[in-house]
Amino acid sequence: MDPGNRERGLKAAINNPRVSEQAKQRDREILESEFGTHMPEESTANIAEEEVHSTPKKGRSKSTGSHNASTSSKTESSTSGNLEGKDRGNVIRGLKAAINNPNVSEKAKEKDRKKLHDLGESID
C-alpha cells in the first residue's frame, strides 16, 4: 500500500463526521506515530460538525418522487434561453432522463417537457 494513500485515508477519516470519535483518535495516533503528522482534536471536530450542518442536499427526493428545489431552479435557469454556460446536450439529456425516471412526479415531468419544447427538442 502506498504510504501517501494511507496518510490521506487517515486524514479523510478524521474529518469525516460519520466516523466515531474512538476511530478518529486511533487514526490520529497512527498519523502521529507513522507519519509524524499531528491532527488536533478540536479543529477536526469543528470542521466535521460544520460540514454536517452546512452541506446542502442535492438531487431529487426519493420519498416524494419530485424535484428538489435546488435541482429544479438550476435546470429552470439554465434552460431559460441562454443555458448559462452549460452544455446544451447535457441539459437536454438530463431533462429526458428526468422525464423517463419513475421517481419523478408528473408535475415535474410536465415542466421538463415544456423546457425541452422551449429548447426545440422532441421527446423521444
Short mmCIF file of C-alpha atoms in Angstrom, two decimals:
data_model
loop_
_atom_site.label_atom_id
_atom_site.label_comp_id
_atom_site.label_asym_id
_atom_site.label_seq_id
_atom_site.Cartn_x
_atom_site.Cartn_y
_atom_site.Cartn_z
CA MET A 1 0.00 0.00 0.00
CA ASP A 2 1.24 3.47 -0.90
CA PRO A 3 2.08 5.39 2.31
CA GLY A 4 0.69 8.60 0.79
CA ASN A 5 -2.65 6.94 0.16
CA ARG A 6 -2.72 5.58 3.70
CA GLU A 7 -1.97 9.01 5.16
CA ARG A 8 -4.67 10.67 3.02
CA GLY A 9 -7.18 7.99 4.04
CA LEU A 10 -6.46 8.50 7.73
CA LYS A 11 -6.87 12.28 7.37
CA ALA A 12 -10.12 11.79 5.48
CA ALA A 13 -11.47 9.51 8.21
CA ILE A 14 -10.56 12.06 10.89
CA ASN A 15 -12.50 14.76 9.03
CA ASN A 16 -15.49 12.51 8.25
CA PRO A 17 -18.45 13.36 10.51
CA ARG A 18 -19.72 9.77 10.27
CA VAL A 19 -16.59 8.26 11.84
CA SER A 20 -16.71 7.65 15.60
CA GLU A 21 -14.50 9.65 17.95
CA GLN A 22 -12.82 6.43 19.04
CA ALA A 23 -11.80 5.62 15.45
CA LYS A 24 -10.68 9.22 14.88
CA GLN A 25 -8.46 9.09 17.95
CA ARG A 26 -6.90 5.81 16.77
CA ASP A 27 -6.26 7.36 13.33
CA ARG A 28 -4.67 10.46 14.93
CA GLU A 29 -2.30 8.20 16.86
CA ILE A 30 -1.36 6.28 13.70
CA LEU A 31 -0.77 9.54 11.79
CA GLU A 32 1.50 10.83 14.52
CA SER A 33 3.47 7.59 15.04
CA GLU A 34 3.85 6.55 11.39
CA PHE A 35 3.91 9.88 9.57
CA GLY A 36 4.80 12.46 12.23
CA THR A 37 1.65 14.40 11.39
CA HIS A 38 -0.26 15.98 14.27
CA MET A 39 -4.01 16.47 13.79
CA PRO A 40 -5.52 18.42 16.70
CA GLU A 41 -8.80 17.03 18.02
CA GLU A 42 -10.63 20.33 18.28
CA SER A 43 -10.03 21.58 14.74
CA THR A 44 -11.14 18.35 13.07
CA ALA A 45 -14.27 18.07 15.21
CA ASN A 46 -15.28 21.64 14.35
CA ILE A 47 -14.67 21.12 10.64
CA ALA A 48 -16.69 17.91 10.61
CA GLU A 49 -19.57 19.47 12.55
CA GLU A 50 -19.70 22.48 10.21
CA GLU A 51 -19.79 20.19 7.17
CA VAL A 52 -22.74 18.22 8.56
CA HIS A 53 -24.78 21.33 9.25
CA SER A 54 -23.85 23.35 6.16
CA THR A 55 -23.87 20.76 3.37
CA PRO A 56 -26.98 21.30 1.19
CA LYS A 57 -28.89 18.31 -0.11
CA LYS A 58 -28.96 17.96 -3.88
CA GLY A 59 -30.93 15.87 -6.29
CA ARG A 60 -34.42 14.51 -6.14
CA SER A 61 -36.25 13.38 -3.08
CA LYS A 62 -36.74 9.62 -3.05
CA SER A 63 -39.60 9.80 -0.58
CA THR A 64 -41.81 12.14 -2.62
CA GLY A 65 -40.55 11.38 -6.10
CA SER A 66 -40.46 15.05 -7.05
CA HIS A 67 -37.85 17.61 -8.00
CA ASN A 68 -35.83 19.08 -5.18
CA ALA A 69 -35.91 22.90 -5.24
CA SER A 70 -32.17 23.26 -5.82
CA THR A 71 -32.17 20.93 -8.83
CA SER A 72 -35.32 22.40 -10.29
CA SER A 73 -34.15 26.01 -10.05
CA LYS A 74 -30.80 25.16 -11.63
CA THR A 75 -32.48 23.47 -14.56
CA GLU A 76 -35.04 26.25 -14.98
CA SER A 77 -32.43 28.99 -15.05
CA SER A 78 -30.15 27.01 -17.32
CA THR A 79 -32.86 26.35 -19.91
CA SER A 80 -34.42 29.78 -19.90
CA GLY A 81 -32.71 30.63 -23.17
CA ASN A 82 -29.00 31.09 -22.66
CA LEU A 83 -28.09 27.88 -20.71
CA GLU A 84 -25.67 30.00 -18.62
CA GLY A 85 -22.54 28.33 -19.98
CA LYS A 86 -23.90 24.80 -19.57
CA ASP A 87 -23.55 22.21 -22.28
CA ARG A 88 -26.80 22.14 -24.24
CA GLY A 89 -26.53 18.40 -24.87
CA ASN A 90 -26.09 17.64 -21.18
CA VAL A 91 -29.10 19.78 -20.26
CA ILE A 92 -31.25 18.02 -22.86
CA ARG A 93 -30.08 14.57 -21.75
CA GLY A 94 -30.81 15.46 -18.12
CA LEU A 95 -34.31 16.63 -18.96
CA LYS A 96 -35.02 13.47 -20.96
CA ALA A 97 -33.67 11.32 -18.13
CA ALA A 98 -35.97 13.06 -15.64
CA ILE A 99 -38.98 12.55 -17.91
CA ASN A 100 -38.27 8.82 -18.07
CA ASN A 101 -37.50 8.45 -14.34
CA PRO A 102 -40.35 6.73 -12.46
CA ASN A 103 -39.36 8.55 -9.24
CA VAL A 104 -40.11 11.99 -10.73
CA SER A 105 -43.60 13.43 -10.26
CA GLU A 106 -45.88 14.06 -13.23
CA LYS A 107 -45.88 17.79 -12.45
CA ALA A 108 -42.06 17.90 -12.69
CA LYS A 109 -42.14 15.82 -15.88
CA GLU A 110 -44.55 18.30 -17.46
CA LYS A 111 -42.21 21.19 -16.61
CA ASP A 112 -39.30 19.28 -18.13
CA ARG A 113 -41.32 18.51 -21.30
CA LYS A 114 -42.04 22.25 -21.65
CA LYS A 115 -38.34 23.07 -21.20
CA LEU A 116 -37.43 20.54 -23.90
CA HIS A 117 -40.04 22.07 -26.19
CA ASP A 118 -38.64 25.57 -25.48
CA LEU A 119 -35.20 24.27 -26.48
CA GLY A 120 -36.66 22.97 -29.73
CA GLU A 121 -36.19 19.32 -28.82
CA SER A 122 -38.64 16.49 -29.25
CA ILE A 123 -39.37 13.92 -26.58
CA ASP A 124 -38.26 10.54 -27.86
#
